[in-house]
Amino acid sequence: MPPSGFNWPFATYPLSVRQTGPYAFTTNFVPESYATAALAGPTYFVNGSTGSDAANGTSLGTAVKSIWKATQLGNAAAVPFNVSVAAITGGYPRENGFTNTSTPVPNTQPAAYVATGGTVECWIGSTLTWPGTPDGTFTNCYVAARSNVSQIIDVSATDANGDYLRMVQVADAATCNSTPNSWAQVTTNIYVHRTNNDAVTNANTRALLKATPNFVQDGTSKDVYLKGFAFQGGTAAAVACTAAATMNFIAVNCRAQYAGDSATNVNGWKLDYMTGLAALVNCIGSQNEADGFNTHWTPGGTPALFTLTINCKGYNNGRDTVQSCNGLTSHDNAIGIDVNGEYYGNYGANVIPINGNQMWCLGTYAHDSLGDVSHGGATTPTDFQTQATAVMWLQNCRSAVSATSLLASNTSTIKTRNFLPGGGQTPGAGGGTITTF
């Protein structure tokens, strides 16, 4: 049973949750049930290697090259549609992704986008012309013409989480030359020094750009279903549903990563303004300038945006000196449910509802917060925090390693049931209320 006072509209968005272990739950949520019309509609095929945007997209043999082109074809047909996108080596750069270079192309009909053959990577850059030899002066570096770069990722290597490695931006070519795994923007050129001094190619290195959108919806958007996509970079967010549209947004097995830059404080997943359900299943928000998963209800008043995150992970968010970077956060009066989420390694509280938000967490695990003191903030490592008048219910949730397990600030409230803190952790005294339910 949901906790008393939790205002999720179960009649509109039904959900049943069943406990399967001491700190684990399962639900009856079927993501595809929100995309029935689109999945039953005409199919358009995309293949970035063999397709052509002059084709009709109605068969594998006549696939288009760009995802946005398939959206245009579906919109023109004026009925719900689905798009089958082939995973290809090198992924889909900005000219072939959901956005046409720098112009978003939202779906004006209910649409389902499904990756086939593996994960489809959509990244906000273009292939560059790399020389076959290093620079004549800075001989550990390779140089390509490209301005307005936000960050560079090494797509030939991954970390313990399976994420591509980010290269470190340095001030100039000389510093880049002496610093493995670095890059520098020098006027309209970029200098790149890979870790082993190996040659830089489009196959091992991607330059993500500033002021470039990735996945963006607007006020004309209708229901969206995404499955199997990795969004890399983005000026508003890697995935931005931030327009006043009445729609449901469903994502399954998707990643939102590497969004923003030192001058653009943005999140991986950004959900705001839309009226409807935003449900993310087995999704990841990591390596972003600010938050992993971020929800607002900016219009104020009675909330009309409801978020459901199931088996999601938000980690390693917060770059440069950005403060209060969270794995999962929700603001204003938005209402959310998190089931079996894991949030860790963020430069701020790992999980934090703010303002008048309500959040019900079941089986959520938060650990190893970094806090934001090293970024000039005041938040010490904290796993679960509330602020302002927010209320968070933690049901069979866990916390570990971070100094503070629970922190209720201002007049906010944290209510727990079967909560398991880690050894040595303590709740913080933030002025709010920590109790049980």
PDB file of C-alpha atoms in Angstrom, residues 200-328:
ATOM      1  CA  VAL A 200      43.642   9.968 -32.670  1.00  0.00           C
ATOM      2  CA  THR A 201      40.867   8.762 -34.965  1.00  0.00           C
ATOM      3  CA  ASN A 202      37.108   9.051 -35.156  1.00  0.00           C
ATOM      4  CA  ALA A 203      36.971   5.409 -34.081  1.00  0.00           C
ATOM      5  CA  ASN A 204      38.571   6.093 -30.694  1.00  0.00           C
ATOM      6  CA  THR A 205      37.794   9.736 -29.913  1.00  0.00           C
ATOM      7  CA  ARG A 206      34.629  11.869 -29.958  1.00  0.00           C
ATOM      8  CA  ALA A 207      34.499  15.632 -29.577  1.00  0.00           C
ATOM      9  CA  LEU A 208      31.164  16.725 -28.088  1.00  0.00           C
ATOM     10  CA  LEU A 209      30.055  20.261 -28.877  1.00  0.00           C
ATOM     11  CA  LYS A 210      28.664  23.238 -27.002  1.00  0.00           C
ATOM     12  CA  ALA A 211      25.271  24.789 -27.804  1.00  0.00           C
ATOM     13  CA  THR A 212      24.036  21.618 -29.490  1.00  0.00           C
ATOM     14  CA  PRO A 213      20.837  19.775 -28.477  1.00  0.00           C
ATOM     15  CA  ASN A 214      20.580  16.000 -28.404  1.00  0.00           C
ATOM     16  CA  PHE A 215      17.080  14.658 -27.652  1.00  0.00           C
ATOM     17  CA  VAL A 216      14.572  17.512 -27.202  1.00  0.00           C
ATOM     18  CA  GLN A 217      10.776  17.610 -27.101  1.00  0.00           C
ATOM     19  CA  ASP A 218       8.647  20.741 -27.546  1.00  0.00           C
ATOM     20  CA  GLY A 219       5.018  21.809 -27.149  1.00  0.00           C
ATOM     21  CA  THR A 220       3.955  19.879 -30.276  1.00  0.00           C
ATOM     22  CA  SER A 221       5.274  16.576 -28.961  1.00  0.00           C
ATOM     23  CA  LYS A 222       3.104  13.520 -28.438  1.00  0.00           C
ATOM     24  CA  ASP A 223       3.770  10.293 -26.545  1.00  0.00           C
ATOM     25  CA  VAL A 224       7.318   8.961 -26.890  1.00  0.00           C
ATOM     26  CA  TYR A 225       8.701   5.475 -26.243  1.00  0.00           C
ATOM     27  CA  LEU A 226      12.482   4.961 -26.402  1.00  0.00           C
ATOM     28  CA  LYS A 227      14.314   1.660 -26.052  1.00  0.00           C
ATOM     29  CA  GLY A 228      18.032   1.007 -26.268  1.00  0.00           C
ATOM     30  CA  PHE A 229      19.575   4.459 -26.794  1.00  0.00           C
ATOM     31  CA  ALA A 230      22.658   6.110 -25.300  1.00  0.00           C
ATOM     32  CA  PHE A 231      22.556   9.913 -25.497  1.00  0.00           C
ATOM     33  CA  GLN A 232      25.984  11.537 -25.187  1.00  0.00           C
ATOM     34  CA  GLY A 233      26.148  15.274 -24.571  1.00  0.00           C
ATOM     35  CA  GLY A 234      23.537  17.980 -24.890  1.00  0.00           C
ATOM     36  CA  THR A 235      23.192  21.688 -24.301  1.00  0.00           C
ATOM     37  CA  ALA A 236      19.833  21.590 -22.471  1.00  0.00           C
ATOM     38  CA  ALA A 237      20.335  18.027 -21.213  1.00  0.00           C
ATOM     39  CA  ALA A 238      21.237  14.786 -22.886  1.00  0.00           C
ATOM     40  CA  VAL A 239      17.480  14.106 -22.840  1.00  0.00           C
ATOM     41  CA  ALA A 240      15.229  17.153 -22.423  1.00  0.00           C
ATOM     42  CA  CYS A 241      11.453  16.924 -22.099  1.00  0.00           C
ATOM     43  CA  THR A 242      10.937  20.481 -20.987  1.00  0.00           C
ATOM     44  CA  ALA A 243       8.002  21.870 -22.944  1.00  0.00           C
ATOM     45  CA  ALA A 244       4.344  22.319 -22.060  1.00  0.00           C
ATOM     46  CA  ALA A 245       3.077  19.272 -23.916  1.00  0.00           C
ATOM     47  CA  THR A 246       0.472  16.758 -22.804  1.00  0.00           C
ATOM     48  CA  MET A 247       2.239  13.465 -23.366  1.00  0.00           C
ATOM     49  CA  ASN A 248       3.704  10.361 -21.771  1.00  0.00           C
ATOM     50  CA  PHE A 249       7.451   9.838 -21.990  1.00  0.00           C
ATOM     51  CA  ILE A 250       8.720   6.282 -21.596  1.00  0.00           C
ATOM     52  CA  ALA A 251      12.386   5.208 -21.778  1.00  0.00           C
ATOM     53  CA  VAL A 252      13.732   1.672 -21.386  1.00  0.00           C
ATOM     54  CA  ASN A 253      17.408   0.663 -21.294  1.00  0.00           C
ATOM     55  CA  CYS A 254      18.579   4.166 -22.128  1.00  0.00           C
ATOM     56  CA  ARG A 255      21.500   6.323 -20.963  1.00  0.00           C
ATOM     57  CA  ALA A 256      21.803  10.107 -20.646  1.00  0.00           C
ATOM     58  CA  GLN A 257      25.439  11.095 -20.203  1.00  0.00           C
ATOM     59  CA  TYR A 258      28.173  13.725 -20.647  1.00  0.00           C
ATOM     60  CA  ALA A 259      25.711  16.629 -20.853  1.00  0.00           C
ATOM     61  CA  GLY A 260      26.845  20.220 -20.393  1.00  0.00           C
ATOM     62  CA  ASP A 261      30.238  21.836 -20.005  1.00  0.00           C
ATOM     63  CA  SER A 262      32.023  24.192 -17.627  1.00  0.00           C
ATOM     64  CA  ALA A 263      29.817  27.081 -18.780  1.00  0.00           C
ATOM     65  CA  THR A 264      26.560  25.126 -19.091  1.00  0.00           C
ATOM     66  CA  ASN A 265      25.249  23.563 -15.898  1.00  0.00           C
ATOM     67  CA  VAL A 266      22.809  20.936 -17.204  1.00  0.00           C
ATOM     68  CA  ASN A 267      21.572  17.460 -16.344  1.00  0.00           C
ATOM     69  CA  GLY A 268      21.472  14.083 -18.012  1.00  0.00           C
ATOM     70  CA  TRP A 269      17.684  13.581 -17.840  1.00  0.00           C
ATOM     71  CA  LYS A 270      15.692  16.825 -17.601  1.00  0.00           C
ATOM     72  CA  LEU A 271      11.909  16.526 -17.150  1.00  0.00           C
ATOM     73  CA  ASP A 272       9.746  19.618 -16.706  1.00  0.00           C
ATOM     74  CA  TYR A 273       6.485  21.303 -17.797  1.00  0.00           C
ATOM     75  CA  MET A 274       5.042  18.237 -19.539  1.00  0.00           C
ATOM     76  CA  THR A 275       1.660  16.977 -18.379  1.00  0.00           C
ATOM     77  CA  GLY A 276       1.657  13.209 -18.050  1.00  0.00           C
ATOM     78  CA  LEU A 277       3.770  10.272 -16.955  1.00  0.00           C
ATOM     79  CA  ALA A 278       7.542  10.144 -17.334  1.00  0.00           C
ATOM     80  CA  ALA A 279       8.656   6.546 -16.711  1.00  0.00           C
ATOM     81  CA  LEU A 280      12.271   5.428 -16.956  1.00  0.00           C
ATOM     82  CA  VAL A 281      13.087   1.709 -16.676  1.00  0.00           C
ATOM     83  CA  ASN A 282      16.653   0.362 -16.446  1.00  0.00           C
ATOM     84  CA  CYS A 283      18.028   3.778 -17.342  1.00  0.00           C
ATOM     85  CA  ILE A 284      21.267   5.526 -16.394  1.00  0.00           C
ATOM     86  CA  GLY A 285      22.178   9.165 -15.762  1.00  0.00           C
ATOM     87  CA  SER A 286      25.923   9.584 -15.328  1.00  0.00           C
ATOM     88  CA  GLN A 287      28.959  11.735 -16.110  1.00  0.00           C
ATOM     89  CA  ASN A 288      26.835  14.886 -16.433  1.00  0.00           C
ATOM     90  CA  GLU A 289      27.776  18.429 -15.501  1.00  0.00           C
ATOM     91  CA  ALA A 290      24.969  18.611 -12.942  1.00  0.00           C
ATOM     92  CA  ASP A 291      22.348  15.971 -12.016  1.00  0.00           C
ATOM     93  CA  GLY A 292      21.755  12.491 -13.362  1.00  0.00           C
ATOM     94  CA  PHE A 293      17.926  12.554 -13.136  1.00  0.00           C
ATOM     95  CA  ASN A 294      16.271  15.945 -12.609  1.00  0.00           C
ATOM     96  CA  THR A 295      12.531  16.676 -12.464  1.00  0.00           C
ATOM     97  CA  HIS A 296      10.747  20.008 -12.006  1.00  0.00           C
ATOM     98  CA  TRP A 297       7.161  21.148 -12.099  1.00  0.00           C
ATOM     99  CA  THR A 298       7.936  24.770 -12.943  1.00  0.00           C
ATOM    100  CA  PRO A 299       4.327  25.829 -13.664  1.00  0.00           C
ATOM    101  CA  GLY A 300       3.574  25.509  -9.941  1.00  0.00           C
ATOM    102  CA  GLY A 301       0.213  24.760  -8.381  1.00  0.00           C
ATOM    103  CA  THR A 302      -1.410  21.368  -8.769  1.00  0.00           C
ATOM    104  CA  PRO A 303       1.208  18.981 -10.169  1.00  0.00           C
ATOM    105  CA  ALA A 304       0.554  17.349 -13.525  1.00  0.00           C
ATOM    106  CA  LEU A 305       3.922  15.633 -14.042  1.00  0.00           C
ATOM    107  CA  PHE A 306       4.458  12.253 -12.415  1.00  0.00           C
ATOM    108  CA  THR A 307       7.773  10.397 -12.603  1.00  0.00           C
ATOM    109  CA  LEU A 308       8.449   6.693 -12.185  1.00  0.00           C
ATOM    110  CA  THR A 309      12.011   5.360 -12.118  1.00  0.00           C
ATOM    111  CA  ILE A 310      12.506   1.586 -11.949  1.00  0.00           C
ATOM    112  CA  ASN A 311      15.923  -0.111 -11.659  1.00  0.00           C
ATOM    113  CA  CYS A 312      17.693   3.107 -12.614  1.00  0.00           C
ATOM    114  CA  LYS A 313      21.184   4.305 -11.713  1.00  0.00           C
ATOM    115  CA  GLY A 314      22.482   7.862 -11.244  1.00  0.00           C
ATOM    116  CA  TYR A 315      26.180   8.146 -10.528  1.00  0.00           C
ATOM    117  CA  ASN A 316      29.352  10.178 -11.053  1.00  0.00           C
ATOM    118  CA  ASN A 317      27.464  13.391 -11.735  1.00  0.00           C
ATOM    119  CA  GLY A 318      28.924  16.823 -11.050  1.00  0.00           C
ATOM    120  CA  ARG A 319      31.896  18.197 -12.926  1.00  0.00           C
ATOM    121  CA  ASP A 320      34.125  21.234 -12.685  1.00  0.00           C
ATOM    122  CA  THR A 321      32.931  23.226  -9.636  1.00  0.00           C
ATOM    123  CA  VAL A 322      29.168  22.707  -9.982  1.00  0.00           C
ATOM    124  CA  GLN A 323      27.469  22.345  -6.583  1.00  0.00           C
ATOM    125  CA  SER A 324      24.572  20.189  -5.408  1.00  0.00           C
ATOM    126  CA  CYS A 325      24.842  17.582  -8.150  1.00  0.00           C
ATOM    127  CA  ASN A 326      22.544  14.667  -7.428  1.00  0.00           C
ATOM    128  CA  GLY A 327      21.878  11.204  -8.752  1.00  0.00           C
ATOM    129  CA  LEU A 328      18.103  11.639  -8.435  1.00  0.00           C
TER     130      LEU A 328
END
